Short mmCIF file of C-alpha atoms and ligand atoms in Angstrom, two decimals:
data_model
loop_
_atom_site.label_atom_id
_atom_site.label_comp_id
_atom_site.label_asym_id
_atom_site.label_seq_id
_atom_site.Cartn_x
_atom_site.Cartn_y
_atom_site.Cartn_z
CA UNK A 1 135.43 113.02 106.49
CA UNK A 2 134.92 111.79 110.05
CA UNK A 3 131.14 111.39 109.70
CA UNK A 4 131.64 109.21 106.64
CA UNK A 5 133.32 106.70 108.97
CA UNK A 6 130.59 106.90 111.63
CA UNK A 7 128.16 103.93 112.00
CA UNK A 8 124.78 104.30 113.77
CA UNK A 9 122.44 107.17 114.56
CA UNK A 10 123.48 110.58 115.77
CA UNK A 11 122.51 114.20 116.25
CA UNK A 12 125.71 116.16 116.92
CA UNK A 13 126.86 119.76 117.29
CA UNK A 14 130.51 120.74 117.13
CA UNK A 15 132.79 123.76 117.42
CA UNK A 16 136.55 124.30 117.41
CA UNK A 17 138.34 126.63 119.84
CA UNK A 18 140.27 128.24 116.98
CA UNK A 19 137.04 129.06 115.04
CA UNK A 20 134.74 130.28 117.89
CA UNK A 21 132.20 132.05 115.65
CA UNK A 22 131.15 128.91 113.80
CA UNK A 23 128.98 126.01 115.03
CA UNK A 24 128.52 122.83 112.99
CA UNK A 25 125.72 120.26 113.26
CA UNK A 26 124.87 116.95 111.59
CA UNK A 27 122.17 114.27 111.91
CA UNK A 28 121.43 110.69 110.97
CA UNK A 29 118.34 109.13 112.50
CA UNK A 30 118.22 111.48 115.51
CA UNK A 31 116.36 114.80 115.14
CA UNK A 32 118.27 118.07 114.55
CA UNK A 33 116.80 121.47 113.72
CA UNK A 34 118.30 124.80 112.63
CA UNK A 35 116.70 127.86 114.27
CA UNK A 36 116.98 130.99 112.12
CA UNK A 37 117.05 134.14 114.29
CA UNK A 38 117.94 137.84 113.90
CA UNK A 39 121.68 138.24 114.58
CA UNK A 40 121.68 134.73 116.08
CA UNK A 41 121.18 131.17 114.87
CA UNK A 42 120.56 127.94 116.78
CA UNK A 43 121.11 124.18 116.51
CA UNK A 44 118.58 122.19 118.59
CA UNK A 45 116.92 118.77 118.92
CA UNK A 46 113.39 120.11 119.46
CA UNK A 47 111.78 123.42 118.48
CA UNK A 48 110.25 123.93 121.97
CA UNK A 49 113.80 124.74 123.15
CA UNK A 50 114.06 127.89 121.00
CA UNK A 51 110.47 129.00 120.35
CA UNK A 52 111.01 131.88 122.79
CA UNK A 53 113.80 133.21 120.48
CA UNK A 54 112.56 132.37 116.95
CA UNK A 55 109.76 130.49 115.16
CA UNK A 56 111.65 130.20 111.87
CA UNK A 57 113.22 126.76 111.64
CA UNK A 58 114.72 124.32 109.15
CA UNK A 59 114.05 120.62 109.83
CA UNK A 60 117.32 118.98 108.78
CA UNK A 61 117.32 115.70 106.85
CA UNK A 62 119.52 112.68 107.46
CA UNK A 63 123.12 113.30 106.25
CA UNK A 64 122.66 117.10 106.33
CA UNK A 65 125.62 119.07 107.72
CA UNK A 66 124.84 122.62 108.83
CA UNK A 67 127.22 125.43 109.76
CA UNK A 68 125.94 128.52 111.51
CA UNK A 69 127.40 131.92 112.39
CA UNK A 70 125.60 134.85 113.98
CA UNK A 71 124.15 136.18 110.76
CA UNK A 72 124.37 133.33 108.27
CA UNK A 73 124.08 129.59 107.86
CA UNK A 74 124.90 126.98 105.25
CA UNK A 75 123.56 123.44 104.74
CA UNK A 76 125.36 120.79 102.65
CA UNK A 77 124.81 117.06 102.41
CA UNK A 78 127.46 114.64 103.66
CA UNK A 79 128.22 113.99 100.01
CA UNK A 80 129.23 117.66 99.88
CA UNK A 81 126.50 118.97 97.57
CA UNK A 82 124.34 121.93 98.66
CA UNK A 83 121.30 120.52 100.45
CA UNK A 84 117.82 121.76 99.55
CA UNK A 85 115.96 123.13 102.54
CA UNK A 86 112.87 125.10 103.50
CA UNK A 87 112.40 127.54 106.36
CA UNK A 88 109.16 126.61 108.22
CA UNK A 89 107.18 128.58 110.81
CA UNK A 90 106.60 126.83 114.17
CA UNK A 91 102.81 126.79 114.80
CA UNK A 92 102.97 127.33 118.54
CA UNK A 93 104.39 130.16 120.64
CA UNK A 94 106.54 130.42 123.77
CA UNK A 95 103.39 130.74 125.91
CA UNK A 96 102.53 127.20 124.89
CA UNK A 97 105.78 125.93 126.33
CA UNK A 98 105.43 128.04 129.45
CA UNK A 99 104.18 126.53 132.75
CA UNK A 100 101.89 129.46 133.49
CA UNK A 101 100.23 128.97 136.90
CA UNK A 102 100.59 125.18 136.87
CA UNK A 103 103.11 123.46 139.18
CA UNK A 104 104.04 120.93 136.49
CA UNK A 105 103.81 120.58 132.69
CA UNK A 106 102.07 117.21 133.16
CA UNK A 107 99.17 118.79 135.08
CA UNK A 108 99.04 121.70 132.59
CA UNK A 109 98.84 119.21 129.70
CA UNK A 110 96.15 117.13 131.46
CA UNK A 111 94.08 120.29 131.79
CA UNK A 112 94.71 121.23 128.14
CA UNK A 113 92.86 118.11 126.96
CA UNK A 114 89.45 119.74 126.25
CA UNK A 115 91.29 122.10 123.85
CA UNK A 116 93.51 119.33 122.46
CA UNK A 117 90.40 117.26 121.73
CA UNK A 118 88.75 120.24 119.97
CA UNK A 119 91.93 121.07 118.01
CA UNK A 120 92.31 117.47 116.81
CA UNK A 121 88.77 117.68 115.35
CA UNK A 122 88.93 121.26 114.08
CA UNK A 123 87.86 121.48 110.41
CA UNK A 124 87.71 117.66 110.14
CA UNK A 125 84.01 116.98 110.82
CA UNK A 126 81.53 117.31 107.94
CA UNK A 127 77.93 117.50 109.17
CA UNK A 128 76.72 117.67 105.53
CA UNK A 129 78.37 114.39 104.61
CA UNK A 130 78.06 112.93 108.13
CA UNK A 131 81.69 111.91 108.04
CA UNK A 132 85.26 113.00 108.82
CA UNK A 133 87.64 114.74 106.43
CA UNK A 134 91.32 113.81 106.61
CA UNK A 135 92.83 115.47 103.55
CA UNK A 136 96.40 114.72 104.61
CA UNK A 137 95.95 110.98 103.99
CA UNK A 138 96.42 111.72 100.29
CA UNK A 139 94.02 108.88 99.48
CA UNK A 140 90.83 108.95 97.40
CA UNK A 141 87.64 107.29 98.66
CA UNK A 142 88.25 104.57 96.02
CA UNK A 143 91.74 103.89 97.42
CA UNK A 144 90.37 103.91 101.01
CA UNK A 145 87.59 101.54 99.87
CA UNK A 146 90.20 99.06 98.61
CA UNK A 147 91.98 98.86 101.99
CA UNK A 148 91.24 95.42 103.43
CA UNK A 149 93.57 95.39 106.44
CA UNK A 150 95.10 97.98 108.74
CA UNK A 151 98.26 97.74 110.81
CA UNK A 152 98.84 100.31 113.57
CA UNK A 153 102.39 100.47 114.93
CA UNK A 154 103.90 102.60 117.69
CA UNK A 155 105.68 102.62 121.09
CA UNK A 156 104.70 103.40 124.67
CA UNK A 157 101.52 105.39 125.20
CA UNK A 158 101.02 105.75 121.45
CA UNK A 159 100.75 101.96 121.22
CA UNK A 160 97.91 102.02 123.76
CA UNK A 161 96.14 104.61 121.59
CA UNK A 162 96.56 102.13 118.72
CA UNK A 163 94.78 99.45 120.80
CA UNK A 164 91.80 101.78 121.22
CA UNK A 165 92.06 102.51 117.47
CA UNK A 166 91.87 98.78 116.74
CA UNK A 167 88.51 98.54 118.60
CA UNK A 168 87.22 101.70 116.88
CA UNK A 169 88.18 100.72 113.30
CA UNK A 170 86.88 97.16 113.69
CA UNK A 171 83.54 98.20 115.23
CA UNK A 172 82.88 101.37 113.16
CA UNK A 173 84.44 100.29 109.82
CA UNK A 174 84.64 96.47 110.03
CA UNK A 175 88.22 96.39 108.74
CA UNK A 176 90.56 93.74 110.28
CA UNK A 177 93.07 95.78 112.30
CA UNK A 178 96.29 94.75 114.04
CA UNK A 179 98.42 96.57 116.57
CA UNK A 180 102.17 95.97 116.47
CA UNK A 181 104.94 97.07 118.85
CA UNK A 182 107.14 99.06 116.45
CA UNK A 183 110.27 97.55 118.01
CA UNK A 184 108.98 94.07 117.09
CA UNK A 185 107.36 94.99 113.77
CA UNK A 186 110.62 96.39 112.36
CA UNK A 187 112.37 93.00 112.73
CA UNK A 188 109.38 90.72 112.14
CA UNK A 189 108.73 89.43 108.62
CA UNK A 190 105.00 89.99 108.84
CA UNK A 191 103.02 88.73 105.80
CA UNK A 192 100.92 91.62 104.50
CA UNK A 193 99.01 91.77 101.22
CA UNK A 194 99.07 94.76 98.87
CA UNK A 195 95.87 96.34 100.21
CA UNK A 196 97.20 96.56 103.76
CA UNK A 197 97.48 100.15 105.03
CA UNK A 198 100.10 100.82 107.72
CA UNK A 199 99.99 103.69 110.24
CA UNK A 200 103.06 104.76 112.26
CA UNK A 201 101.85 106.74 115.28
CA UNK A 202 104.13 108.93 117.34
CA UNK A 203 103.72 112.14 119.36
CA UNK A 204 107.29 113.27 118.75
CA UNK A 205 107.56 111.78 115.27
CA UNK A 206 111.15 110.88 116.15
CA UNK A 207 110.93 107.60 118.11
CA UNK A 208 113.59 105.47 116.45
CA UNK A 209 111.70 102.12 116.53
CA UNK A 210 108.55 103.68 115.06
CA UNK A 211 110.63 105.44 112.39
CA UNK A 212 112.33 102.14 111.51
CA UNK A 213 108.96 100.36 111.38
CA UNK A 214 107.73 103.03 108.95
CA UNK A 215 110.84 102.63 106.77
CA UNK A 216 110.52 98.81 106.81
CA UNK A 217 106.85 99.02 105.79
CA UNK A 218 107.70 101.43 102.94
CA UNK A 219 110.64 99.25 101.90
CA UNK A 220 108.08 96.43 101.47
CA UNK A 221 105.99 98.70 99.22
CA UNK A 222 103.13 99.36 101.63
CA UNK A 223 101.41 102.72 101.74
CA UNK A 224 102.56 103.97 105.15
CA UNK A 225 100.89 106.93 106.81
CA UNK A 226 101.80 108.86 109.95
CA UNK A 227 99.83 110.27 112.86
CA UNK A 228 102.14 112.76 114.61
CA UNK A 229 102.06 115.82 116.83
CA UNK A 230 105.41 117.40 115.98
CA UNK A 231 105.16 119.28 112.68
CA UNK A 232 108.17 118.67 110.45
CA UNK A 233 109.25 115.60 112.42
CA UNK A 234 111.05 112.80 110.58
CA UNK A 235 108.09 110.36 110.67
CA UNK A 236 105.77 113.09 109.35
CA UNK A 237 108.19 113.94 106.52
CA UNK A 238 108.98 110.35 105.53
CA UNK A 239 105.40 108.98 105.57
CA UNK A 240 103.21 108.85 102.43
CA UNK A 241 100.74 111.18 104.11
CA UNK A 242 99.01 111.34 107.45
CA UNK A 243 97.32 113.41 110.11
CA UNK A 244 98.77 116.03 112.43
CA UNK A 245 97.29 115.87 115.95
CA UNK A 246 97.57 119.66 116.69
CA UNK A 247 97.79 118.94 120.43
CA UNK A 248 100.43 121.67 120.89
CA UNK A 249 103.83 121.03 122.49
CA UNK A 250 103.90 118.24 125.11
CA UNK A 251 106.78 118.83 127.53
CA UNK A 252 105.98 116.39 130.35
CA UNK A 253 107.78 113.07 129.63
CA UNK A 254 104.67 111.06 130.49
CA UNK A 255 102.28 111.44 127.55
CA UNK A 256 98.78 112.69 128.46
CA UNK A 257 97.04 115.04 126.00
CA UNK A 258 98.86 113.38 123.09
CA UNK A 259 97.13 110.11 124.03
CA UNK A 260 93.62 111.56 123.93
CA UNK A 261 94.51 113.48 120.78
CA UNK A 262 95.71 110.25 119.08
CA UNK A 263 92.48 108.48 120.09
CA UNK A 264 90.43 111.35 118.61
CA UNK A 265 92.34 111.14 115.30
CA UNK A 266 91.82 107.35 115.22
CA UNK A 267 88.09 107.89 115.87
CA UNK A 268 87.96 110.32 112.93
CA UNK A 269 89.76 107.72 110.79
CA UNK A 270 87.31 104.98 111.85
CA UNK A 271 84.37 107.29 111.06
CA UNK A 272 85.79 108.15 107.60
CA UNK A 273 86.48 104.48 106.74
CA UNK A 274 83.13 103.42 108.22
CA UNK A 275 81.16 105.94 106.17
CA UNK A 276 82.88 104.64 103.01
CA UNK A 277 81.65 101.14 103.97
CA UNK A 278 78.91 100.21 106.42
CA UNK A 279 78.03 103.29 108.49
CA UNK A 280 74.80 105.09 107.60
CA UNK A 281 74.59 108.90 107.61
CA UNK A 282 72.49 108.66 110.80
CA UNK A 283 75.20 106.60 112.50
CA UNK A 284 77.78 109.06 111.17
CA UNK A 285 75.95 111.92 112.86
CA UNK A 286 75.77 109.95 116.13
CA UNK A 287 79.56 109.60 116.11
CA UNK A 288 80.01 113.30 115.26
CA UNK A 289 77.71 114.55 118.03
CA UNK A 290 79.36 112.22 120.54
CA UNK A 291 82.78 113.62 119.55
CA UNK A 292 81.55 117.21 119.78
CA UNK A 293 80.26 116.59 123.32
CA UNK A 294 83.70 115.41 124.49
CA UNK A 295 85.44 118.69 125.44
CA UNK A 296 82.68 119.57 127.96
CA UNK A 297 82.51 116.01 129.31
CA UNK A 298 86.29 116.01 129.75
CA UNK A 299 86.10 119.31 131.64
CA UNK A 300 83.57 117.76 134.07
CA UNK A 301 86.18 115.13 134.95
CA UNK A 302 88.97 117.69 135.35
CA UNK A 303 86.73 119.42 137.92
CA UNK A 304 87.24 116.34 140.12
CA UNK A 305 91.02 116.81 140.33
CA UNK A 306 90.93 117.85 143.99
CA UNK A 307 88.78 114.83 145.00
CA UNK A 308 91.12 112.50 143.14
CA UNK A 309 94.09 114.09 144.90
CA UNK A 310 92.34 113.45 148.26
CA UNK A 311 91.75 109.82 147.25
CA UNK A 312 95.45 109.22 146.61
CA UNK A 313 96.21 109.90 150.30
CA UNK A 314 94.50 106.57 151.09
CA UNK A 315 96.64 104.60 148.62
CA UNK A 316 100.06 106.27 148.89
CA UNK A 317 101.60 103.25 150.68
CA UNK A 318 100.19 100.62 148.33
CA UNK A 319 102.80 98.07 147.21
CA UNK A 320 101.51 98.10 143.63
CA UNK A 321 98.36 98.51 141.57
CA UNK A 322 96.35 96.33 139.18
CA UNK A 323 94.27 97.90 136.41
CA UNK A 324 91.36 96.10 134.74
CA UNK A 325 89.14 96.93 131.78
CA UNK A 326 87.29 95.31 128.91
CA UNK A 327 86.80 96.06 125.21
CA UNK A 328 87.48 99.78 124.61
CA UNK A 329 88.77 100.08 128.16
CA UNK A 330 91.30 97.24 128.22
CA UNK A 331 93.83 99.59 126.52
CA UNK A 332 92.98 102.16 129.21
CA UNK A 333 93.93 99.60 131.88
CA UNK A 334 97.28 99.26 130.09
CA UNK A 335 97.69 103.04 129.80
CA UNK A 336 96.67 103.64 133.43
CA UNK A 337 99.27 101.12 134.59
CA UNK A 338 101.96 102.68 132.35
CA UNK A 339 101.26 106.21 133.65
CA UNK A 340 101.46 105.03 137.25
CA UNK A 341 104.73 103.16 136.64
CA UNK A 342 106.29 106.03 134.68
CA UNK A 343 105.88 108.71 137.34
CA UNK A 344 105.40 106.96 140.75
CA UNK A 345 107.93 104.14 140.16
CA UNK A 346 105.41 101.69 141.76
CA UNK A 347 104.64 98.30 140.23
CA UNK A 348 101.49 98.33 138.15
CA UNK A 349 99.93 95.99 135.61
CA UNK A 350 96.98 96.31 133.22
CA UNK A 351 94.82 93.32 132.26
CA UNK A 352 91.54 92.44 130.54
CA UNK A 353 89.16 92.01 133.52
CA UNK A 354 88.35 88.39 132.76
CA UNK A 355 92.06 87.45 132.81
CA UNK A 356 91.78 87.90 136.58
CA UNK A 357 90.84 84.23 137.05
CA UNK A 358 93.74 82.99 134.93
CA UNK A 359 96.56 84.01 137.25
CA UNK A 360 96.43 87.70 138.18
CA UNK A 361 94.03 86.91 141.05
CA UNK A 362 97.02 85.42 142.90
CA UNK A 363 98.28 88.99 143.39
CA UNK A 364 95.04 90.19 144.99
CA UNK A 365 95.28 91.13 148.70
CA UNK A 366 94.74 94.12 151.04
CA UNK A 367 98.11 95.69 150.01
CA UNK A 368 97.40 95.67 146.23
CA UNK A 369 94.51 97.95 145.17
CA UNK A 370 92.71 97.23 141.91
CA UNK A 371 91.43 99.96 139.59
CA UNK A 372 88.41 98.61 137.68
CA UNK A 373 87.46 100.65 134.62
CA UNK A 374 83.73 99.86 134.37
CA UNK A 375 81.65 102.49 132.59
CA UNK A 376 78.12 101.79 131.38
CA UNK A 377 78.66 99.54 128.36
CA UNK A 378 77.84 96.09 127.10
CA UNK A 379 80.23 94.42 129.55
CA UNK A 380 79.36 96.44 132.68
CA UNK A 381 77.75 93.45 134.45
CA UNK A 382 80.83 91.33 133.72
CA UNK A 383 83.06 93.93 135.33
CA UNK A 384 80.81 93.90 138.42
CA UNK A 385 81.49 90.14 138.72
CA UNK A 386 85.22 90.81 138.61
CA UNK A 387 84.88 93.38 141.41
CA UNK A 388 83.06 90.80 143.55
CA UNK A 389 85.89 88.29 142.97
CA UNK A 390 88.49 90.87 144.03
CA UNK A 391 86.46 91.93 147.09
CA UNK A 392 86.08 88.26 148.09
CA UNK A 393 89.90 88.17 148.35
CA UNK A 394 90.00 91.38 150.47
CA UNK A 395 91.40 93.41 147.56
CA UNK A 396 90.61 97.16 147.71
CA UNK A 397 88.80 98.37 144.57
CA UNK A 398 88.71 101.84 143.03
CA UNK A 399 86.07 101.87 140.28
CA UNK A 400 85.94 104.24 137.29
CA UNK A 401 82.16 104.22 136.74
CA UNK A 402 79.35 106.12 135.05
CA UNK A 403 77.76 108.66 137.42
CA UNK A 404 74.58 107.53 139.16
CA UNK A 405 75.36 103.82 139.09
CA UNK A 406 74.46 102.62 142.65
CA UNK A 407 75.43 98.94 142.41
CA UNK A 408 79.09 99.54 141.60
CA UNK A 409 79.26 102.32 144.20
CA UNK A 410 78.05 99.82 146.80
CA UNK A 411 80.58 97.19 145.72
CA UNK A 412 83.74 99.26 145.30
CA UNK A 413 85.74 100.97 148.08
CA UNK A 414 86.02 104.18 146.09
CA UNK A 415 84.42 105.42 142.87
CA UNK A 416 85.56 108.08 140.41
CA UNK A 417 82.60 109.01 138.20
CA UNK A 418 82.55 109.86 134.51
CA UNK A 419 79.55 111.35 132.66
CA UNK A 420 77.29 108.99 130.67
CA UNK A 421 78.59 108.55 127.08
CA UNK A 422 78.54 106.07 124.15
CA UNK A 423 81.03 103.21 124.67
CA UNK A 424 83.27 104.18 121.73
CA UNK A 425 84.20 107.54 123.33
CA UNK A 426 84.44 106.24 126.92
CA UNK A 427 88.23 105.54 126.62
CA UNK A 428 88.87 109.28 126.41
CA UNK A 429 86.86 109.94 129.58
CA UNK A 430 88.23 106.99 131.58
CA UNK A 431 91.88 107.84 130.76
CA UNK A 432 91.76 111.32 132.33
CA UNK A 433 90.97 110.28 135.95
CA UNK A 434 93.79 107.72 135.74
CA UNK A 435 96.21 110.44 134.58
CA UNK A 436 95.13 112.61 137.53
CA UNK A 437 95.38 109.69 139.99
CA UNK A 438 98.95 108.92 138.91
CA UNK A 439 99.92 112.60 138.87
CA UNK A 440 98.63 113.33 142.40
CA UNK A 441 100.10 110.10 143.77
CA UNK A 442 103.50 110.93 142.25
CA UNK A 443 103.43 114.44 143.73
CA UNK A 444 102.60 112.93 147.14
CA UNK A 445 105.61 110.63 146.75
CA UNK A 446 107.82 113.63 145.91
CA UNK A 447 108.62 112.35 142.39
CA UNK A 448 109.89 114.60 139.57
CA UNK A 449 106.67 114.16 137.55
CA UNK A 450 107.85 116.09 134.46
CA UNK A 451 111.23 114.37 134.22
CA UNK A 452 110.79 110.94 135.79
CA UNK A 453 113.94 108.86 136.27
CA UNK A 454 115.28 106.73 133.44
CA UNK A 455 112.77 108.12 130.89
CA UNK A 456 113.07 110.40 127.87
CA UNK A 457 110.33 112.29 126.03
CA UNK A 458 111.44 110.72 122.80
CA UNK A 459 113.72 107.70 122.40
CA UNK A 460 115.81 108.50 119.32
CA UNK A 461 118.49 105.85 119.70
CA UNK A 462 117.92 102.11 119.60
C1 BG6 B 1 108.62 107.44 125.50
C2 BG6 B 1 107.79 108.49 126.25
O1 BG6 B 1 109.95 107.83 125.46
O2 BG6 B 1 108.16 107.32 124.17
C3 BG6 B 1 106.35 108.01 126.25
O3 BG6 B 1 108.28 108.58 127.59
C4 BG6 B 1 105.88 107.86 124.81
O4 BG6 B 1 105.55 108.95 126.92
C5 BG6 B 1 106.80 106.94 124.02
O5 BG6 B 1 104.59 107.34 124.82
C6 BG6 B 1 106.48 107.02 122.53
O6 BG6 B 1 106.75 108.34 122.09
P1 BG6 B 1 106.17 108.91 120.72
O7 BG6 B 1 106.75 110.29 120.65
O8 BG6 B 1 106.67 108.03 119.62
O9 BG6 B 1 104.68 108.91 120.82
#
């Protein structure tokens, strides 16, 4: 009766002192899950909280009301009718949510990226057809061929993955692609024609703005797909199909492996759409072999963790940081700045390198280091120019560069090297050193890197 009068989103659990053996739970908008155990049952917001006790769960729907006792449970809808439900098996185990020998979940998850990259690709690359297979899209090649515009919408780090996706889909599949902040998209009246395909991207699958953007897109009759990590999450269940990232549980509030996993899935999508259009089988194989080389290349960067930690000693007192990149690496400048802000609480901004001259250069000085993401690609020389402009104003420069490049090493104050790779996979390799830089700097500053202030792993209320 009371919930029928409630306005807004909620995930609640309730018990009454006079009925101590019964717990009730209800949800609308916010996630709530029933854990089915032996001689015990649970009500939780996220399966990682109970995976050590049971892996049998029921993902509750909006307006479900659940009552649990030790050895039984019952689910009805707010309207009072029995609710249909399905007991699912959680795909990861308690070890996956255990710190192991790592000091923090964030560092553990940074080091899990070679596996997360491999797991995102597992069973999805077809050498025979020189393309990617994404069965969960529930779309035929004919339907994918008819798509003439793509909208990617998300929040936070997932939005930066979308920006890399935009570059990938436009250059590999030549489809006009737009990236929209979910919190803006849900209230904007964006004109979209019938052949526009919308993707809602979210690690948790529960972020309220991304969920609302998905519902708004579906309300307007658009096919709306999801790219999520959490199996059984609301976005995954409400989308018309999609792709699971299989990155495993991500506990650290600052997203790391979920970012690289999202970029891998978007690369697979771009390859699939490209092979249906303009990409030859030879080009398809080039993309596949580049993807398959990634786990080892990523491991080479993780081997530099100690050097990167040493480097942060030099910059621990910096007032703030500027991040610069171009093309595929402009989103990495944004993501690098976000990571640093999230866990060190220092000011940081990401910009396209050439925007330097249009204002940002006013911030350059000895107290504000710049991180220039400048791997070997078509705009490498341009990024060198930007470094010279920053150095001319006495700004310290840390360059993320391709190993063996002497010129940039001579120009920059410090260089973190990445292995040589094609430009379309460089964002994965340039993101990892920035994650490590922010992590080690935050540890030096004594921050709570796994639970930084004012942040939540998933924002489920508007
Ligand atoms: C924030 C997290 O709450 O939500 C970020 O702190 C994350 O790390 C953002 O990128 C979006 O989350 P999700 O689950 O929708 O990808």
